[in-house]
Amino acid sequence: MQKKPVLSISLLVSDRPDTIQRCLDSLNTIRENITSELIIVNTSHSENVRAIIEKYTDKIVDFEWCDDFSKARNYAMKFATSEWILFIDADEEWNRHFEKEELYGFLSTIALNEITKKIAFALKIKDYGTDIMHMGIPRLFRNDKIKYFFGNVHEELRLKEESLTIIQLNFEIVHYGYAANIMKSKNKIKRNLSLLEKVREIEPDNLRWIYFFIRDGKDVIDYETVTNLVNKYIKKDIGSERFEDNVVDNKYTYAILKEFCNYSMKNGNIK
């Protein structure tokens, strides 16, 4: 009798055969030590991509791209049969410097109870070629059918009817997708801003989408637009020039203000 997998590794792939194989090879260190299944959500129509992914798994599900990353991830979860789900993208690489047994040891010690249903674990995500390390992005969580992703891009993991607790782990993923040459060749800035506009139509007051819109558009959005967004969504009293004691209490407030300072310096308003 085949043992039920402990971990479902979900991989979203597009037309990037150059990165897909690197990503899949990096996952071998996990798959060799944990009873797992690899679920590939294929948005590509490329025969080359299909030939690569078929070498690694027979659990391939095709998904017609619809400008919504969350829908692709939620679709992938429908096919997961394990106790835990790990999400990774084709332009990422699992950091193989961790001991092979570490993730298995972690999963084997975490209780499967009501508490862990309300928790998701974040991994460190390092932008390749930089010192930038993103924290607090949940990628590992229980397969309990009560969590879902929302948002066309920079999608957010949510818990139905309750708030989700995010716990940061030390495991690391290297992300190649925001390297300057890739951003330019794939026109990711234009794509991201377009998708963020879509989700802002649904949740116009959610500061998460305001933050990513300002951050991703730093090279194309004008200073006046950013100023108007900050005044509208961050200041309590729009008529006041002061920011001290005049900002809304939100986890994205200071991240937005940091980006606003960068815009101000670029525009010459801060020396």
mmCIF file of C-alpha atoms in Angstrom:
data_model
loop_
_atom_site.group_PDB
_atom_site.id
_atom_site.type_symbol
_atom_site.label_atom_id
_atom_site.label_comp_id
_atom_site.label_asym_id
_atom_site.label_seq_id
_atom_site.Cartn_x
_atom_site.Cartn_y
_atom_site.Cartn_z
ATOM 1 C CA MET A 1 0.000 0.000 0.000
ATOM 2 C CA GLN A 2 1.418 3.351 -1.035
ATOM 3 C CA LYS A 3 2.056 5.720 1.842
ATOM 4 C CA LYS A 4 0.007 8.927 1.864
ATOM 5 C CA PRO A 5 2.234 11.918 1.086
ATOM 6 C CA VAL A 6 3.114 14.233 3.947
ATOM 7 C CA LEU A 7 3.770 17.198 1.668
ATOM 8 C CA SER A 8 2.186 18.470 -1.539
ATOM 9 C CA ILE A 9 4.616 20.680 -3.447
ATOM 10 C CA SER A 10 2.688 22.965 -5.771
ATOM 11 C CA LEU A 11 4.529 24.572 -8.657
ATOM 12 C CA LEU A 12 3.055 27.160 -11.009
ATOM 13 C CA VAL A 13 4.807 27.209 -14.394
ATOM 14 C CA SER A 14 4.595 29.400 -17.483
ATOM 15 C CA ASP A 15 6.756 29.841 -20.597
ATOM 16 C CA ARG A 16 10.131 29.841 -18.832
ATOM 17 C CA PRO A 17 11.900 26.545 -19.640
ATOM 18 C CA ASP A 18 15.226 28.088 -18.587
ATOM 19 C CA THR A 19 14.092 28.475 -14.969
ATOM 20 C CA ILE A 20 11.719 25.526 -14.610
ATOM 21 C CA GLN A 21 14.350 22.797 -14.622
ATOM 22 C CA ARG A 22 16.526 24.683 -12.114
ATOM 23 C CA CYS A 23 13.561 24.961 -9.791
ATOM 24 C CA LEU A 24 12.578 21.318 -10.153
ATOM 25 C CA ASP A 25 16.140 20.109 -9.558
ATOM 26 C CA SER A 26 16.336 22.170 -6.367
ATOM 27 C CA LEU A 27 13.275 20.362 -5.002
ATOM 28 C CA ASN A 28 15.018 16.993 -5.139
ATOM 29 C CA THR A 29 16.564 17.667 -1.734
ATOM 30 C CA ILE A 30 13.023 17.783 -0.287
ATOM 31 C CA ARG A 31 11.519 14.950 -2.289
ATOM 32 C CA GLU A 32 14.334 12.557 -1.377
ATOM 33 C CA ASN A 33 13.583 12.897 2.337
ATOM 34 C CA ILE A 34 9.856 13.551 2.589
ATOM 35 C CA THR A 35 7.041 11.430 1.234
ATOM 36 C CA SER A 36 5.616 13.985 -1.132
ATOM 37 C CA GLU A 37 3.694 14.660 -4.308
ATOM 38 C CA LEU A 38 4.607 17.261 -6.894
ATOM 39 C CA ILE A 39 1.655 19.087 -8.438
ATOM 40 C CA ILE A 40 2.478 21.254 -11.423
ATOM 41 C CA VAL A 41 -0.063 23.802 -12.584
ATOM 42 C CA ASN A 42 0.854 24.386 -16.204
ATOM 43 C CA THR A 43 -0.219 27.668 -17.799
ATOM 44 C CA SER A 44 2.072 27.179 -20.778
ATOM 45 C CA HIS A 45 1.193 25.869 -24.244
ATOM 46 C CA SER A 46 4.853 25.151 -24.994
ATOM 47 C CA GLU A 47 5.772 21.571 -25.926
ATOM 48 C CA ASN A 48 9.259 22.244 -24.581
ATOM 49 C CA VAL A 49 7.871 23.133 -21.146
ATOM 50 C CA ARG A 50 5.614 20.069 -21.192
ATOM 51 C CA ALA A 51 8.553 17.798 -22.019
ATOM 52 C CA ILE A 52 10.546 19.140 -19.058
ATOM 53 C CA ILE A 53 7.842 18.876 -16.408
ATOM 54 C CA GLU A 54 6.768 15.374 -17.481
ATOM 55 C CA LYS A 55 10.209 14.126 -16.418
ATOM 56 C CA TYR A 56 9.491 15.083 -12.805
ATOM 57 C CA THR A 57 5.853 14.217 -12.163
ATOM 58 C CA ASP A 58 2.723 12.792 -13.712
ATOM 59 C CA LYS A 59 0.514 15.076 -11.636
ATOM 60 C CA ILE A 60 0.257 17.913 -14.160
ATOM 61 C CA VAL A 61 -2.892 20.019 -14.351
ATOM 62 C CA ASP A 62 -3.404 22.494 -17.154
ATOM 63 C CA PHE A 63 -4.745 25.924 -16.312
ATOM 64 C CA GLU A 64 -5.772 28.561 -18.830
ATOM 65 C CA TRP A 65 -4.114 31.789 -17.716
ATOM 66 C CA CYS A 66 -6.689 34.446 -16.731
ATOM 67 C CA ASP A 67 -4.564 37.280 -15.285
ATOM 68 C CA ASP A 68 -5.082 36.014 -11.751
ATOM 69 C CA PHE A 69 -2.352 34.278 -9.742
ATOM 70 C CA SER A 70 -4.694 33.514 -6.861
ATOM 71 C CA LYS A 71 -7.071 31.534 -9.075
ATOM 72 C CA ALA A 72 -4.154 29.432 -10.325
ATOM 73 C CA ARG A 73 -2.988 28.709 -6.765
ATOM 74 C CA ASN A 74 -6.494 27.910 -5.545
ATOM 75 C CA TYR A 75 -6.913 25.542 -8.479
ATOM 76 C CA ALA A 76 -3.712 23.762 -7.497
ATOM 77 C CA MET A 77 -4.963 23.211 -3.951
ATOM 78 C CA LYS A 78 -7.899 21.189 -5.275
ATOM 79 C CA PHE A 79 -5.477 18.430 -6.297
ATOM 80 C CA ALA A 80 -3.415 18.297 -3.094
ATOM 81 C CA THR A 81 -3.893 15.106 -1.044
ATOM 82 C CA SER A 82 -1.267 15.558 1.662
ATOM 83 C CA GLU A 83 -1.282 17.007 5.166
ATOM 84 C CA TRP A 84 0.823 20.037 4.181
ATOM 85 C CA ILE A 85 1.156 22.243 1.095
ATOM 86 C CA LEU A 86 4.302 24.041 -0.024
ATOM 87 C CA PHE A 87 4.005 26.618 -2.805
ATOM 88 C CA ILE A 88 6.967 27.531 -4.987
ATOM 89 C CA ASP A 89 7.162 29.213 -8.394
ATOM 90 C CA ALA A 90 9.097 28.217 -11.479
ATOM 91 C CA ASP A 91 11.318 31.317 -11.276
ATOM 92 C CA GLU A 92 12.402 30.344 -7.765
ATOM 93 C CA GLU A 93 14.834 27.860 -6.294
ATOM 94 C CA TRP A 94 14.767 26.045 -2.969
ATOM 95 C CA ASN A 95 17.960 26.871 -1.073
ATOM 96 C CA ARG A 96 19.683 23.485 -0.919
ATOM 97 C CA HIS A 97 22.172 24.625 1.726
ATOM 98 C CA PHE A 98 19.737 23.523 4.398
ATOM 99 C CA GLU A 99 20.271 20.029 5.715
ATOM 100 C CA LYS A 100 18.036 17.585 3.889
ATOM 101 C CA GLU A 101 16.335 16.418 7.078
ATOM 102 C CA GLU A 102 15.458 19.865 8.444
ATOM 103 C CA LEU A 103 12.099 20.355 6.734
ATOM 104 C CA TYR A 104 11.066 16.771 7.476
ATOM 105 C CA GLY A 105 11.997 17.250 11.111
ATOM 106 C CA PHE A 106 9.969 20.428 11.297
ATOM 107 C CA LEU A 107 6.846 18.921 9.729
ATOM 108 C CA SER A 108 7.027 15.804 11.894
ATOM 109 C CA THR A 109 7.001 17.856 15.102
ATOM 110 C CA ILE A 110 4.069 20.147 14.246
ATOM 111 C CA ALA A 111 0.756 18.931 15.644
ATOM 112 C CA LEU A 112 -2.203 18.563 13.312
ATOM 113 C CA ASN A 113 -4.789 20.324 15.451
ATOM 114 C CA GLU A 114 -7.189 23.258 15.434
ATOM 115 C CA ILE A 115 -4.383 25.705 16.203
ATOM 116 C CA THR A 116 -2.307 24.855 13.134
ATOM 117 C CA LYS A 117 -5.373 25.315 10.946
ATOM 118 C CA LYS A 118 -5.148 29.023 11.750
ATOM 119 C CA ILE A 119 -1.415 29.275 11.055
ATOM 120 C CA ALA A 120 0.660 29.577 7.896
ATOM 121 C CA PHE A 121 4.445 29.537 7.760
ATOM 122 C CA ALA A 122 6.453 32.120 5.870
ATOM 123 C CA LEU A 123 9.757 31.381 4.170
ATOM 124 C CA LYS A 124 12.576 33.799 3.496
ATOM 125 C CA ILE A 125 12.505 34.850 -0.159
ATOM 126 C CA LYS A 126 15.756 36.358 -1.418
ATOM 127 C CA ASP A 127 15.884 38.326 -4.663
ATOM 128 C CA TYR A 128 18.735 36.859 -6.692
ATOM 129 C CA GLY A 129 21.803 39.059 -7.009
ATOM 130 C CA THR A 130 20.715 41.469 -4.266
ATOM 131 C CA ASP A 131 20.657 41.730 -0.489
ATOM 132 C CA ILE A 132 16.867 42.060 -0.526
ATOM 133 C CA MET A 133 15.154 39.447 1.637
ATOM 134 C CA HIS A 134 11.357 39.310 1.755
ATOM 135 C CA MET A 135 9.814 38.062 4.982
ATOM 136 C CA GLY A 136 6.299 37.252 6.067
ATOM 137 C CA ILE A 137 5.152 35.651 2.804
ATOM 138 C CA PRO A 138 3.302 32.414 3.644
ATOM 139 C CA ARG A 139 4.233 29.432 1.501
ATOM 140 C CA LEU A 140 3.759 26.425 3.822
ATOM 141 C CA PHE A 141 0.451 25.553 5.493
ATOM 142 C CA ARG A 142 -2.009 22.824 6.401
ATOM 143 C CA ASN A 143 -4.080 21.320 3.629
ATOM 144 C CA ASP A 144 -7.346 21.850 5.480
ATOM 145 C CA LYS A 145 -9.539 23.332 2.708
ATOM 146 C CA ILE A 146 -10.298 26.486 4.730
ATOM 147 C CA LYS A 147 -7.521 28.657 3.327
ATOM 148 C CA TYR A 148 -7.523 30.389 -0.021
ATOM 149 C CA PHE A 149 -5.566 32.943 -2.021
ATOM 150 C CA PHE A 150 -6.982 36.305 -3.052
ATOM 151 C CA GLY A 151 -5.584 38.916 -5.439
ATOM 152 C CA ASN A 152 -4.619 38.977 -9.096
ATOM 153 C CA VAL A 153 -0.945 39.507 -8.209
ATOM 154 C CA HIS A 154 0.978 39.634 -4.896
ATOM 155 C CA GLU A 155 -1.834 37.336 -3.834
ATOM 156 C CA GLU A 156 -2.676 37.039 -0.156
ATOM 157 C CA LEU A 157 -3.339 33.778 1.686
ATOM 158 C CA ARG A 158 -6.521 34.096 3.715
ATOM 159 C CA LEU A 159 -8.494 32.053 6.196
ATOM 160 C CA LYS A 160 -12.228 31.822 5.736
ATOM 161 C CA GLU A 161 -14.053 33.984 8.307
ATOM 162 C CA GLU A 162 -11.008 34.392 10.593
ATOM 163 C CA SER A 163 -7.611 36.071 10.635
ATOM 164 C CA LEU A 164 -4.548 34.037 9.723
ATOM 165 C CA THR A 165 -1.437 33.989 11.894
ATOM 166 C CA ILE A 166 1.858 34.054 9.969
ATOM 167 C CA ILE A 167 4.948 32.514 11.571
ATOM 168 C CA GLN A 168 8.348 33.167 9.992
ATOM 169 C CA LEU A 169 10.674 30.213 9.375
ATOM 170 C CA ASN A 170 14.335 30.177 8.433
ATOM 171 C CA PHE A 171 13.989 28.119 5.229
ATOM 172 C CA GLU A 172 14.932 30.113 2.157
ATOM 173 C CA ILE A 173 13.840 30.430 -1.453
ATOM 174 C CA VAL A 174 15.872 32.306 -4.062
ATOM 175 C CA HIS A 175 13.722 34.350 -6.444
ATOM 176 C CA TYR A 176 15.038 35.137 -9.935
ATOM 177 C CA GLY A 177 11.888 36.776 -11.321
ATOM 178 C CA TYR A 178 12.697 40.348 -10.305
ATOM 179 C CA ALA A 179 16.195 40.476 -11.774
ATOM 180 C CA ALA A 180 16.471 43.648 -13.841
ATOM 181 C CA ASN A 181 16.873 41.874 -17.192
ATOM 182 C CA ILE A 182 13.843 39.665 -16.550
ATOM 183 C CA MET A 183 11.688 42.559 -15.350
ATOM 184 C CA LYS A 184 12.479 44.383 -18.577
ATOM 185 C CA SER A 185 12.149 41.460 -20.981
ATOM 186 C CA LYS A 186 8.885 40.209 -19.470
ATOM 187 C CA ASN A 187 7.503 43.730 -18.934
ATOM 188 C CA LYS A 188 6.551 42.733 -15.411
ATOM 189 C CA ILE A 189 6.030 46.270 -14.144
ATOM 190 C CA LYS A 190 3.277 46.917 -16.676
ATOM 191 C CA ARG A 191 1.761 43.495 -15.957
ATOM 192 C CA ASN A 192 1.812 43.956 -12.182
ATOM 193 C CA LEU A 193 0.291 47.439 -12.282
ATOM 194 C CA SER A 194 -2.476 46.242 -14.580
ATOM 195 C CA LEU A 195 -3.299 43.311 -12.292
ATOM 196 C CA LEU A 196 -3.135 45.516 -9.193
ATOM 197 C CA GLU A 197 -5.636 47.886 -10.781
ATOM 198 C CA LYS A 198 -8.005 44.939 -11.161
ATOM 199 C CA VAL A 199 -7.793 43.922 -7.506
ATOM 200 C CA ARG A 200 -8.006 47.551 -6.339
ATOM 201 C CA GLU A 201 -11.379 47.751 -8.086
ATOM 202 C CA ILE A 202 -12.568 44.955 -5.805
ATOM 203 C CA GLU A 203 -10.881 46.171 -2.605
ATOM 204 C CA PRO A 204 -10.166 49.887 -3.146
ATOM 205 C CA ASP A 205 -9.431 50.614 0.526
ATOM 206 C CA ASN A 206 -7.099 47.679 1.193
ATOM 207 C CA LEU A 207 -3.664 49.199 1.848
ATOM 208 C CA ARG A 208 -1.958 45.989 0.753
ATOM 209 C CA TRP A 209 -2.805 46.744 -2.875
ATOM 210 C CA ILE A 210 -1.913 50.434 -2.485
ATOM 211 C CA TYR A 211 1.513 49.457 -1.142
ATOM 212 C CA PHE A 212 2.330 47.069 -3.978
ATOM 213 C CA PHE A 213 0.982 49.521 -6.568
ATOM 214 C CA ILE A 214 3.353 52.227 -5.284
ATOM 215 C CA ARG A 215 6.290 49.839 -4.821
ATOM 216 C CA ASP A 216 6.036 48.120 -8.196
ATOM 217 C CA GLY A 217 5.371 51.354 -10.037
ATOM 218 C CA LYS A 218 8.311 53.284 -8.635
ATOM 219 C CA ASP A 219 9.875 53.776 -12.070
ATOM 220 C CA VAL A 220 6.703 54.673 -13.956
ATOM 221 C CA ILE A 221 4.192 56.285 -11.565
ATOM 222 C CA ASP A 222 4.556 60.048 -11.175
ATOM 223 C CA TYR A 223 5.144 61.767 -7.838
ATOM 224 C CA GLU A 224 1.775 63.544 -7.838
ATOM 225 C CA THR A 225 -0.105 60.254 -8.141
ATOM 226 C CA VAL A 226 1.809 58.744 -5.222
ATOM 227 C CA THR A 227 1.272 61.877 -3.113
ATOM 228 C CA ASN A 228 -2.460 61.727 -3.746
ATOM 229 C CA LEU A 229 -2.594 58.069 -2.761
ATOM 230 C CA VAL A 230 -0.682 58.735 0.477
ATOM 231 C CA ASN A 231 -2.898 61.697 1.357
ATOM 232 C CA LYS A 232 -6.062 59.725 0.671
ATOM 233 C CA TYR A 233 -5.228 56.430 2.336
ATOM 234 C CA ILE A 234 -2.513 57.111 4.935
ATOM 235 C CA LYS A 235 -3.278 60.489 6.484
ATOM 236 C CA LYS A 236 -6.079 60.766 9.037
ATOM 237 C CA ASP A 237 -6.349 64.508 8.421
ATOM 238 C CA ILE A 238 -5.707 65.210 4.753
ATOM 239 C CA GLY A 239 -5.595 68.961 5.374
ATOM 240 C CA SER A 240 -2.636 68.684 7.748
ATOM 241 C CA GLU A 241 0.943 68.766 6.466
ATOM 242 C CA ARG A 242 2.123 66.726 9.452
ATOM 243 C CA PHE A 243 2.629 62.967 9.302
ATOM 244 C CA GLU A 244 3.492 62.522 12.977
ATOM 245 C CA ASP A 245 0.405 61.203 14.827
ATOM 246 C CA ASN A 246 -1.539 61.665 11.618
ATOM 247 C CA VAL A 247 -1.374 58.253 9.983
ATOM 248 C CA VAL A 248 -3.794 55.354 9.966
ATOM 249 C CA ASP A 249 -2.985 52.287 12.032
ATOM 250 C CA ASN A 250 -2.314 49.568 9.467
ATOM 251 C CA LYS A 251 0.460 47.038 8.974
ATOM 252 C CA TYR A 252 1.225 48.549 5.539
ATOM 253 C CA THR A 253 1.340 52.188 6.694
ATOM 254 C CA TYR A 254 5.074 52.488 7.276
ATOM 255 C CA ALA A 255 5.962 50.397 4.242
ATOM 256 C CA ILE A 256 3.959 52.854 2.142
ATOM 257 C CA LEU A 257 5.604 55.836 3.859
ATOM 258 C CA LYS A 258 9.027 54.337 3.149
ATOM 259 C CA GLU A 259 8.188 54.104 -0.552
ATOM 260 C CA PHE A 260 6.801 57.651 -0.425
ATOM 261 C CA CYS A 261 10.107 58.890 1.007
ATOM 262 C CA ASN A 262 11.947 57.182 -1.847
ATOM 263 C CA TYR A 263 9.664 58.946 -4.346
ATOM 264 C CA SER A 264 10.204 62.268 -2.543
ATOM 265 C CA MET A 265 13.993 61.929 -2.659
ATOM 266 C CA LYS A 266 13.877 60.967 -6.313
ATOM 267 C CA ASN A 267 11.675 63.980 -6.998
ATOM 268 C CA GLY A 268 13.959 66.300 -5.042
ATOM 269 C CA ASN A 269 11.496 67.015 -2.245
ATOM 270 C CA ILE A 270 13.774 65.454 0.359
ATOM 271 C CA LYS A 271 17.496 66.184 0.313
#
